PDB file of C-alpha atoms in Angstrom:
ATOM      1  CA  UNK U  85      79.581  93.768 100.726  1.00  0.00           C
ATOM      2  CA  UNK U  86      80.221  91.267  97.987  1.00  0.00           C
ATOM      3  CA  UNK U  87      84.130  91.113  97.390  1.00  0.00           C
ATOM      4  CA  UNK U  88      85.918  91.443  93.956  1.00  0.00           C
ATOM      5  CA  UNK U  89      88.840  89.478  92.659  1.00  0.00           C
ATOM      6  CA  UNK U  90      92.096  91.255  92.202  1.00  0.00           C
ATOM      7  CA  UNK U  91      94.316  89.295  90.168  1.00  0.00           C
ATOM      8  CA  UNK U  92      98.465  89.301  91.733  1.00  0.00           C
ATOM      9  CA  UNK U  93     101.408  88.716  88.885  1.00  0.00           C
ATOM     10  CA  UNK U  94     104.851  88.687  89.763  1.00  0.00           C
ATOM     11  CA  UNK U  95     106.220  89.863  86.422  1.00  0.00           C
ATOM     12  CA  UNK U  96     109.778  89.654  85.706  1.00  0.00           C
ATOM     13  CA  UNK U  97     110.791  91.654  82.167  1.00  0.00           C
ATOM     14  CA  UNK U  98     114.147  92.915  80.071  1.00  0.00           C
ATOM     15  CA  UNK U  99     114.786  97.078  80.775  1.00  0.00           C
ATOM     16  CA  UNK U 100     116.269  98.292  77.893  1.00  0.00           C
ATOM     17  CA  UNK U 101     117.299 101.526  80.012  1.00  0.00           C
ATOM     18  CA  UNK U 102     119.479  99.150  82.337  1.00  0.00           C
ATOM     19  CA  UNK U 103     120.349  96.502  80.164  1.00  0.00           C
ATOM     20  CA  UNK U 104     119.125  93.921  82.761  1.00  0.00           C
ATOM     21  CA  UNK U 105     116.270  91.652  83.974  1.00  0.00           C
ATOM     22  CA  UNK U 106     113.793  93.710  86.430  1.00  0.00           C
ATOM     23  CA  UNK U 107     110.859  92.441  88.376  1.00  0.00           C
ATOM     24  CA  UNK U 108     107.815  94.733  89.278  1.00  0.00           C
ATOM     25  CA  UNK U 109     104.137  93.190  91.085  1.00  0.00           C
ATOM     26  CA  UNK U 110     100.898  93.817  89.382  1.00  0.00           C
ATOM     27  CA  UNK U 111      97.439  94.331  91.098  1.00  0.00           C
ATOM     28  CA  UNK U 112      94.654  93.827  88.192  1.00  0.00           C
ATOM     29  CA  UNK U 113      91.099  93.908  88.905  1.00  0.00           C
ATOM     30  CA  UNK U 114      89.327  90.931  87.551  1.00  0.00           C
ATOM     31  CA  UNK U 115      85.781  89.745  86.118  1.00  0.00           C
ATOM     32  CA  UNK U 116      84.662  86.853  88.027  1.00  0.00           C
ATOM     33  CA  UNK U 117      81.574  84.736  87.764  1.00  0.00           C
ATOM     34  CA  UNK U 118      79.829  85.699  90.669  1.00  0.00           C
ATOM     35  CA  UNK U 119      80.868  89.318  90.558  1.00  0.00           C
ATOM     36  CA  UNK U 120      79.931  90.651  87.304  1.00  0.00           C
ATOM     37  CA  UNK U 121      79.794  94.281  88.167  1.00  0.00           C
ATOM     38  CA  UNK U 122      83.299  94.770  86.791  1.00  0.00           C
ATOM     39  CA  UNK U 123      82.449  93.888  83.224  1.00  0.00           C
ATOM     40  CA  UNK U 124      84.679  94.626  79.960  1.00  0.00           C
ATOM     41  CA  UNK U 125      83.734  98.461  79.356  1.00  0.00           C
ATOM     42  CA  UNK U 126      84.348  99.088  83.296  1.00  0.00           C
ATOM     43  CA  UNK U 127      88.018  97.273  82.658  1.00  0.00           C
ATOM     44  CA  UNK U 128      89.064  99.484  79.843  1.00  0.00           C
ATOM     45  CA  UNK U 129      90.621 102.211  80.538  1.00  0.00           C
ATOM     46  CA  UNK U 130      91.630 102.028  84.187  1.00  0.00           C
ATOM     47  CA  UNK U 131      93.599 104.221  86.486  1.00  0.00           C
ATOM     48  CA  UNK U 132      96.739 103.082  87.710  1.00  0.00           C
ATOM     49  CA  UNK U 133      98.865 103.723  91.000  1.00  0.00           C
ATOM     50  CA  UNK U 134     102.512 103.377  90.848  1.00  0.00           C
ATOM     51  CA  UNK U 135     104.275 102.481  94.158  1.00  0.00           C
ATOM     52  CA  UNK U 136     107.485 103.037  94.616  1.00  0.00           C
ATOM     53  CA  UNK U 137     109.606 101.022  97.987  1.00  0.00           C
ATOM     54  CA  UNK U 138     112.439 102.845  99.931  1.00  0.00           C
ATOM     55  CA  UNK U 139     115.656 102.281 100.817  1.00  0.00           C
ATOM     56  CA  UNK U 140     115.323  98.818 102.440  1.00  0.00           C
ATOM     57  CA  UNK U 141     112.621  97.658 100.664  1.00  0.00           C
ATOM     58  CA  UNK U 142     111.937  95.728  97.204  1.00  0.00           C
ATOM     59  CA  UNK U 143     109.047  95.718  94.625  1.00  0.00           C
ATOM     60  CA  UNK U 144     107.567  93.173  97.015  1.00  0.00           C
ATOM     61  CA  UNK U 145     107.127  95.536 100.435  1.00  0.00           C
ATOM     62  CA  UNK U 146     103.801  97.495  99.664  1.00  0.00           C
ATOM     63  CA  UNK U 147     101.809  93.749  99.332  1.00  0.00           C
ATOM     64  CA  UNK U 148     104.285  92.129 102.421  1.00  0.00           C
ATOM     65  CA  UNK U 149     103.720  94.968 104.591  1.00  0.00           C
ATOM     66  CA  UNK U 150     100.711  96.490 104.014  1.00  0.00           C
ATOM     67  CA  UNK U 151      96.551  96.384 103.318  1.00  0.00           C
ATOM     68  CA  UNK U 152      97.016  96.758  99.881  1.00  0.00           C
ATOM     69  CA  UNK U 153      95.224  94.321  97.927  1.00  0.00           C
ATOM     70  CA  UNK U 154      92.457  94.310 100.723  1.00  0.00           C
ATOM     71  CA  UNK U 155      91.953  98.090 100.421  1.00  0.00           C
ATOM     72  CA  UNK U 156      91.716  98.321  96.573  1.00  0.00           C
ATOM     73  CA  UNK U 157      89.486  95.052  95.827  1.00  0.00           C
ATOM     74  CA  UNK U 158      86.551  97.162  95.375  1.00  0.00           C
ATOM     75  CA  UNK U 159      88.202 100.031  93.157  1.00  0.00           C
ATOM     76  CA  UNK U 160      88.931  99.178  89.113  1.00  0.00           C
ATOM     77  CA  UNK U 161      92.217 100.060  89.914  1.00  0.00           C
ATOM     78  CA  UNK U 162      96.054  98.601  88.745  1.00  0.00           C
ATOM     79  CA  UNK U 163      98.928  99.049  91.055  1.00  0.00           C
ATOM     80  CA  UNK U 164     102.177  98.598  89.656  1.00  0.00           C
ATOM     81  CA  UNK U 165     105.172  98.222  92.294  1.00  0.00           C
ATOM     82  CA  UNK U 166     108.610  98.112  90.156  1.00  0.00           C
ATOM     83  CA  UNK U 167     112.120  97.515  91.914  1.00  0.00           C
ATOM     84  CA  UNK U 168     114.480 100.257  92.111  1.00  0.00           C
ATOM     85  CA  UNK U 169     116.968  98.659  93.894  1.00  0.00           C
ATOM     86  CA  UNK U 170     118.812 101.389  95.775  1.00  0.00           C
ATOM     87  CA  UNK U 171     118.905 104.239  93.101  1.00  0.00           C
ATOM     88  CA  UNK U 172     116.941 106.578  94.923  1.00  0.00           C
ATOM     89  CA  UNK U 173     114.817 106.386  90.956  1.00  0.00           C
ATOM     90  CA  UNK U 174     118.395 108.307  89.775  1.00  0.00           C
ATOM     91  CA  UNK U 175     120.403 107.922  86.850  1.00  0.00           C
ATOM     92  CA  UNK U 176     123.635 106.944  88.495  1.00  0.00           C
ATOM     93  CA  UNK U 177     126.805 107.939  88.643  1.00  0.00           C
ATOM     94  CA  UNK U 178     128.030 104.056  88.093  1.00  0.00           C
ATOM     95  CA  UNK U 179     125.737 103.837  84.999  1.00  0.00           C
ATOM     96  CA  UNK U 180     122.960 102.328  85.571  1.00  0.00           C
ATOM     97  CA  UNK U 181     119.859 104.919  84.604  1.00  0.00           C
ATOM     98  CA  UNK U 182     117.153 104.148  87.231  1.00  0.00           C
ATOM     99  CA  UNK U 183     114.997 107.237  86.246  1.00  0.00           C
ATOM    100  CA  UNK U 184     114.850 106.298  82.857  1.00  0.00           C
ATOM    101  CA  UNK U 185     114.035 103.093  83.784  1.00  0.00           C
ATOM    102  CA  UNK U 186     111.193 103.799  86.076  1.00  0.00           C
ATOM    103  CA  UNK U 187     110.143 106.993  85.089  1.00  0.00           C
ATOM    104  CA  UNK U 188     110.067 106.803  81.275  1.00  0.00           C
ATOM    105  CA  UNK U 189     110.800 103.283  80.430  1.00  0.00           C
ATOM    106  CA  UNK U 190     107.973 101.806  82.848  1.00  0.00           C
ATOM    107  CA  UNK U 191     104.561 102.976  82.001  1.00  0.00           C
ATOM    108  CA  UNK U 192     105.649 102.242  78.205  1.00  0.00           C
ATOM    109  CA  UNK U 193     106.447  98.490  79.426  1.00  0.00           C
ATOM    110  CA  UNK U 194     103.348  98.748  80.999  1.00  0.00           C
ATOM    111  CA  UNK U 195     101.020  99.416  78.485  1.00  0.00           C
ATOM    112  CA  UNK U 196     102.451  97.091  76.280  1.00  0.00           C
ATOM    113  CA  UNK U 197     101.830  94.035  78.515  1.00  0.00           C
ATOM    114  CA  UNK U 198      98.389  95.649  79.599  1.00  0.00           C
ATOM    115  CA  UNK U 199      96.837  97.677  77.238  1.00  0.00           C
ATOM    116  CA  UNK U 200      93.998  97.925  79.624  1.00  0.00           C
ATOM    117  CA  UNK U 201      95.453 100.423  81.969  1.00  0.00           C
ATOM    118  CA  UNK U 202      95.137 103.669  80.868  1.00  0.00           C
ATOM    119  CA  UNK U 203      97.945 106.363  79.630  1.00  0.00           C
ATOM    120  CA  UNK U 204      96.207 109.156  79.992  1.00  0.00           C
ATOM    121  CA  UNK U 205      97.466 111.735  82.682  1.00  0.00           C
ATOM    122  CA  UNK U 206      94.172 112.103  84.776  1.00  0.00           C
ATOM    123  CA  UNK U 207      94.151 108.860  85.556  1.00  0.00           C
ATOM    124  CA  UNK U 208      98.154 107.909  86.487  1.00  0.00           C
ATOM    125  CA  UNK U 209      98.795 108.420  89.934  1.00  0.00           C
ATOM    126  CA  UNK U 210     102.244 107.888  91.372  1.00  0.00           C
ATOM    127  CA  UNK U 211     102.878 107.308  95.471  1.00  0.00           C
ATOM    128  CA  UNK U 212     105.854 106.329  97.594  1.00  0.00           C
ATOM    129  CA  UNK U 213     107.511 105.827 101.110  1.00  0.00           C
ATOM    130  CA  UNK U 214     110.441 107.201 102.473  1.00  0.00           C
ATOM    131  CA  UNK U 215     113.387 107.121  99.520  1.00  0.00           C
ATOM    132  CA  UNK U 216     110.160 105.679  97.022  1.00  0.00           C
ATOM    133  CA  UNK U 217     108.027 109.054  98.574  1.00  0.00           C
ATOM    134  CA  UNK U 218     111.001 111.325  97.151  1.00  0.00           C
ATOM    135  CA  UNK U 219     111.326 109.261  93.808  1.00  0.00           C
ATOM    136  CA  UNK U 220     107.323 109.545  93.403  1.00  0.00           C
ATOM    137  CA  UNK U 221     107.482 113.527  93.443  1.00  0.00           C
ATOM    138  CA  UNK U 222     110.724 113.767  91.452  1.00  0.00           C
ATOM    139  CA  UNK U 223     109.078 111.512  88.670  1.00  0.00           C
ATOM    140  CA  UNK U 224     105.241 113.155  88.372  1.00  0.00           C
ATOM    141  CA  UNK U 225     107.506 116.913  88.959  1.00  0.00           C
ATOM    142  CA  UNK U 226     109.957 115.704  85.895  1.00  0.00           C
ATOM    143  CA  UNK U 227     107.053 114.154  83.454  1.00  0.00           C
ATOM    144  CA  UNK U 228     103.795 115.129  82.625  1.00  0.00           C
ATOM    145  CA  UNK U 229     102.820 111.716  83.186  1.00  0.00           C
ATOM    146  CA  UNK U 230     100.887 111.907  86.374  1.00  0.00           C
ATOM    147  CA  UNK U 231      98.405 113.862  87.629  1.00  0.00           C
ATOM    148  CA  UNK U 232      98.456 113.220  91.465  1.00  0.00           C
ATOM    149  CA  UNK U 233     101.576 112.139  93.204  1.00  0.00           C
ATOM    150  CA  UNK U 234     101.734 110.937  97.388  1.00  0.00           C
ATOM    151  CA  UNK U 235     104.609 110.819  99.432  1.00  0.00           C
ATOM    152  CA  UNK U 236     104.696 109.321 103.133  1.00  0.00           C
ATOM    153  CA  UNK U 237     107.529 110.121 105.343  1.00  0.00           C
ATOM    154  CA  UNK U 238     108.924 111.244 101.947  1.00  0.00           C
ATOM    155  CA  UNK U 239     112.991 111.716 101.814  1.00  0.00           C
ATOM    156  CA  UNK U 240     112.603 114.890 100.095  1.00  0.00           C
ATOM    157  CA  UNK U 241     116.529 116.131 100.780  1.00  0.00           C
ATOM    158  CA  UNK U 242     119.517 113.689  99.673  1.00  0.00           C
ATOM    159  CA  UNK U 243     121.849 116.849  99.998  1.00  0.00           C
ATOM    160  CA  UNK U 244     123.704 115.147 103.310  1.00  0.00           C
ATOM    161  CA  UNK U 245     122.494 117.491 105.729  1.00  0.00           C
ATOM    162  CA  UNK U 246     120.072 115.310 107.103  1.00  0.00           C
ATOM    163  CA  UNK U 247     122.703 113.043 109.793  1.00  0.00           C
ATOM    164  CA  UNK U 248     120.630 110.491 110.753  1.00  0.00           C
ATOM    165  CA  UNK U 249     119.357 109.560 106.715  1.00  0.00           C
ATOM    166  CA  UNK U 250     123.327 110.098 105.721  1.00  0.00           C
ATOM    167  CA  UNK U 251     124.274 107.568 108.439  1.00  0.00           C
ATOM    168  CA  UNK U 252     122.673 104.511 106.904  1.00  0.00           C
ATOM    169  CA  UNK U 253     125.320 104.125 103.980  1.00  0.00           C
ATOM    170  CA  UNK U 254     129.029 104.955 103.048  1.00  0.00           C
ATOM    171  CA  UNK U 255     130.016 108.398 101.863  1.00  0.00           C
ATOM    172  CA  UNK U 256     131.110 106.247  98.201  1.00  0.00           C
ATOM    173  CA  UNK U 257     127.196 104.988  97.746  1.00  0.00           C
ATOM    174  CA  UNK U 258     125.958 108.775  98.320  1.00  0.00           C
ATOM    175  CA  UNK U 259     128.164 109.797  96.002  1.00  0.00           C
ATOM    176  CA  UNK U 260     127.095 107.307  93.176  1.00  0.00           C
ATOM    177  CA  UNK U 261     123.463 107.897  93.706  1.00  0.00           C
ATOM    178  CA  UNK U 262     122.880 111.145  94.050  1.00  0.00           C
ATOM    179  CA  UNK U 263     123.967 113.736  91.390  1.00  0.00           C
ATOM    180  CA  UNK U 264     126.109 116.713  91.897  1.00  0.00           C
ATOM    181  CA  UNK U 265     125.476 116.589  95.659  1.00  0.00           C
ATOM    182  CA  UNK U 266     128.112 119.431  95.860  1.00  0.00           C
ATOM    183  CA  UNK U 267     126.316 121.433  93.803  1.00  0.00           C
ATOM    184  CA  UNK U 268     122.615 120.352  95.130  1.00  0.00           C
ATOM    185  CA  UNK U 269     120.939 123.269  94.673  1.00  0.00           C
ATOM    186  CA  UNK U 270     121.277 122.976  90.946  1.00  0.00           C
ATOM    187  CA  UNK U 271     121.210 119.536  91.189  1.00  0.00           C
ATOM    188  CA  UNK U 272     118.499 117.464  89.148  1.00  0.00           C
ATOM    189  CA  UNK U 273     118.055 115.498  92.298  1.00  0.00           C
ATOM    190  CA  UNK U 274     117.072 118.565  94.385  1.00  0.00           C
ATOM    191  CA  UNK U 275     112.789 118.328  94.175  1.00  0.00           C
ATOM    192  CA  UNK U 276     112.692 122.583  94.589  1.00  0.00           C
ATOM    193  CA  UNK U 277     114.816 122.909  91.653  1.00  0.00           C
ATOM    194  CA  UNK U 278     112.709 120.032  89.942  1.00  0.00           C
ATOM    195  CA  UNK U 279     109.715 122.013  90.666  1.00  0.00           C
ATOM    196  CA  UNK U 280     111.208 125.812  90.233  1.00  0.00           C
ATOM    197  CA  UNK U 281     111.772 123.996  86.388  1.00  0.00           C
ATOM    198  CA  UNK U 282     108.557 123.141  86.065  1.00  0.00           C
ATOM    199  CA  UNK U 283     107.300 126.688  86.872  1.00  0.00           C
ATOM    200  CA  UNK U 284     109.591 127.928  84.334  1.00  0.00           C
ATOM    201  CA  UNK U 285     108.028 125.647  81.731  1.00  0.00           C
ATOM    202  CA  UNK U 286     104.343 126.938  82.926  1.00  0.00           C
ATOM    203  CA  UNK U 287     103.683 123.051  82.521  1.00  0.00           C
ATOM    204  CA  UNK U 288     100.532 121.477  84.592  1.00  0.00           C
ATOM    205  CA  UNK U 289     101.486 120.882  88.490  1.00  0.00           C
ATOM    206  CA  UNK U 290     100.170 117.843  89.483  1.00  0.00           C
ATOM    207  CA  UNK U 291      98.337 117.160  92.973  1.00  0.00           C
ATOM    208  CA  UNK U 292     100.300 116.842  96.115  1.00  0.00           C
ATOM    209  CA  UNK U 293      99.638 114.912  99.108  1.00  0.00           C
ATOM    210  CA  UNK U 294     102.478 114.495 102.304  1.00  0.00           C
ATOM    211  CA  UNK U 295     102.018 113.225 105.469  1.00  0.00           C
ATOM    212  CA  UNK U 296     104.774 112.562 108.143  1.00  0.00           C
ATOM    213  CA  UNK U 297     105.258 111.959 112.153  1.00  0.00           C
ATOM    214  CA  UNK U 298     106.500 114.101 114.398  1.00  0.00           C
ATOM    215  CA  UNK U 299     109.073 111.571 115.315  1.00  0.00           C
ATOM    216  CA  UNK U 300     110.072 110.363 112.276  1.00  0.00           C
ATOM    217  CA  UNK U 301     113.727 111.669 111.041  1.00  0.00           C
ATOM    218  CA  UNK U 302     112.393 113.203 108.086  1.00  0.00           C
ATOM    219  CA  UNK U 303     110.065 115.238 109.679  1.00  0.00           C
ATOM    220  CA  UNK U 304     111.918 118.513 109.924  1.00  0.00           C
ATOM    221  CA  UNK U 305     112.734 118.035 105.929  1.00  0.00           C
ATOM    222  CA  UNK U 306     109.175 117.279 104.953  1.00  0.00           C
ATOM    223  CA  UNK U 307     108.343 120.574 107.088  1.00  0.00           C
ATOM    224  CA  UNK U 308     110.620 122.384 105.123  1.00  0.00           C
ATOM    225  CA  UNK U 309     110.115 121.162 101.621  1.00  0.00           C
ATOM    226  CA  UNK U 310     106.101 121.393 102.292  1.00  0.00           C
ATOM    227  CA  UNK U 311     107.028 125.412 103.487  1.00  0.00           C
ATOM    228  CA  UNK U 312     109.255 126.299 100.163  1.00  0.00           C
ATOM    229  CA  UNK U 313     106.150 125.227  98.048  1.00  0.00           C
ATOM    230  CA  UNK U 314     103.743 126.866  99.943  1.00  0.00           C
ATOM    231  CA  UNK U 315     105.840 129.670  99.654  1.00  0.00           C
ATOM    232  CA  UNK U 316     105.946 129.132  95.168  1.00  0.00           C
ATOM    233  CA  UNK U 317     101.961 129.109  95.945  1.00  0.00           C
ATOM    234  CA  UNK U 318     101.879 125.685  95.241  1.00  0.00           C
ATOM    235  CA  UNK U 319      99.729 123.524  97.721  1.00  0.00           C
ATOM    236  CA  UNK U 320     100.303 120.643  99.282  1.00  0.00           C
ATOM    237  CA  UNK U 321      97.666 118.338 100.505  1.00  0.00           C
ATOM    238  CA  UNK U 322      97.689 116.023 103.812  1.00  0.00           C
ATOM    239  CA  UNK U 323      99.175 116.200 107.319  1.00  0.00           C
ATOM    240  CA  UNK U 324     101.729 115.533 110.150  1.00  0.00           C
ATOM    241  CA  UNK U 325     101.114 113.596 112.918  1.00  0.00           C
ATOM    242  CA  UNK U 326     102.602 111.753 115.436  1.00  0.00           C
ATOM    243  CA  UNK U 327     104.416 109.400 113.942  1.00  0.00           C
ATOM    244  CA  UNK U 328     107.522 106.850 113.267  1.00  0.00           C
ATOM    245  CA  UNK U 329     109.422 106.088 110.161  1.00  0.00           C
ATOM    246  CA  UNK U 330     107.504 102.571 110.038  1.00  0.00           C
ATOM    247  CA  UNK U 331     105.589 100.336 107.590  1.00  0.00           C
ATOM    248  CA  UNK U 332     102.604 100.733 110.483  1.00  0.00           C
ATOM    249  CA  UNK U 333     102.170 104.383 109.618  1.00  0.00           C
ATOM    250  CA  UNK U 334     102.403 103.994 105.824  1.00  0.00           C
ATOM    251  CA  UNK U 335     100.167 101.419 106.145  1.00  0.00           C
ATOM    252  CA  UNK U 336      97.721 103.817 107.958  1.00  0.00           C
ATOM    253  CA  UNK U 337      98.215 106.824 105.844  1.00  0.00           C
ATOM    254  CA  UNK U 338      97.857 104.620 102.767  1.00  0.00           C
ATOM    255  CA  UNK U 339      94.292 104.640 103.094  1.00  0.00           C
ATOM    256  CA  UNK U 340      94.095 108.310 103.427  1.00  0.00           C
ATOM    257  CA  UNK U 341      95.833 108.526  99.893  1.00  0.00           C
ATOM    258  CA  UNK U 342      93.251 106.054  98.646  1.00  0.00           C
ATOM    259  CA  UNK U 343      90.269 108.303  99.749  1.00  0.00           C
ATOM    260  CA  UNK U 344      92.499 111.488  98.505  1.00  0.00           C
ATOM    261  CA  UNK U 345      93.202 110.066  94.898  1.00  0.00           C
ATOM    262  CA  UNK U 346      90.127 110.775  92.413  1.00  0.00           C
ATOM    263  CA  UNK U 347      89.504 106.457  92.015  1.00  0.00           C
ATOM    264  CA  UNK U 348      86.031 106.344  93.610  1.00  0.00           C
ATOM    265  CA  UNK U 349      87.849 104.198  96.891  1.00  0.00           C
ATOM    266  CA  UNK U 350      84.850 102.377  98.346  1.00  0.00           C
ATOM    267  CA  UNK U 351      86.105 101.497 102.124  1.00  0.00           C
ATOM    268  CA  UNK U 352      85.922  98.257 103.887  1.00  0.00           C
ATOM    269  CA  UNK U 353      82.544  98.089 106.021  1.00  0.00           C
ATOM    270  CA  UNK U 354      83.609  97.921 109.341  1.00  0.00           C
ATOM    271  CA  UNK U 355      81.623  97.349 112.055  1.00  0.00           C
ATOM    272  CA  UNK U 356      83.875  98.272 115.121  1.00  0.00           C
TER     273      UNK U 356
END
């Protein structure tokens, strides 16, 4: 198979939302000479996947780490990977309002630099791993922006019962982060609320898809959080697996998401 161009910028812009300089990375497809099948009426218009990074990560991970730009080459597809620093996508307790920033501010930004990539719902999809797994849910469960959202080995409970997750900062970051954690059942950080508002609103749910290992430290909270929808009748697509909390599995999985989302994902011909 002929290959297309996907064009890479590193975009560095002013968030109004946090009063500071942010960077995000930009996958474009691009016409090229000797691939004309992508031609200006195929460009207009196109989906776009936001991917959000996790705790240790940066706006850079998803292309450092992973298949990315090699898996979507063939799809009309933008990617958009902002930097959330280590908000878990929150509006913080020190002041700085990450979820406005990436869940409201962002796609606006967007569209104003590239008015090619579409706004319409059906065709924004939103995906994460780990912290940037929980951040994708609690953004497409909060908006009606997106109409498919993935998580892998998704962080889906904050609340400080999970030890191990807990362990990897200080009790005063948790506490700036994460909203009302003493309260978290009410909490706007808590997804089932998030979704249990939704409900209330009868607003659209959009498409889930999870996957986690079996050896992975979030596993027992993706269980649960996949059981309490299934419970509000609300289904959740994907699968667990053996598994690790590593960029090896997302990078597997990722694939599966690409096939799942509703983008036409034309595969890599293989031949082993």
């Amino acid at each position: 198979m002929e290959e297309q161009k996907m064009a890479h910028i590193q975009l560095n812009y002013f968030s109004n939302a946090l009063i500071k300089d942010c960077q995000m990375d930009v996958l474009l497809p691009q016409m090229t000479a000797d691939h004309p099948d992508w031609d200006e009426a195929k460009l207009t218009d196109i989906p776009v996947l936001y991917l959000l990074h996790g705790m240790s990560d940066d706006n850079t991970s998803w292309l450092r780490k992973t298949r990315l730009e090699r898996l979507v080459k063939n799809i009309p597809i933008a990617v958009i990977m902002p930097n959330a620093d280590l908000s878990w996508y929150a509006n913080t307790n020190y002041g700085l309002n990450y979820y406005d920033a990436i869940a409201i501010e962002l796609p606006q930004i967007v569209h104003e630099f590239f008015p090619q990539i579409s706004t319409k719902r059906e065709k924004n999809f939103i995906m994460g791993a780990s912290m940037g797994g929980y951040g994708a849910y609690k953004i497409a469960l909060s908006t009606n922006h997106f109409s498919y959202a993935a998580a892998l080995s998704g962080a889906f409970n904050p609340s400080g019962s999970n030890t191990t997750l807990e362990s990897f900062r200080s009790q005063n970051y948790w506490d700036g982060v994460i909203n009302q954690r003493s309260d978290f059942e009410n909490s706007p950080e808590n997804l089932l609320h998030v979704v249990q508002q939704k409900l209330a609103l009868n607003e659209s749910m959009p498409k889930l898809y999870a996957w986690c290992g079996k050896q992975d430290f979030l596993f027992q909270d993706n269980q649960n959080f996949v059981n309490d929808l299934t419970n509000l009748k609300i289904s959740v697509d994907g699968e667990f697996t053996n598994g690790k909390h590593d960029w090896y599995y997302w990078d597997k999985f990722l694939e599966n998401v690409l096939e799942w989302l509703p983008i036409g994902y034309v595969p890599e011909e293989r031949l082993c």
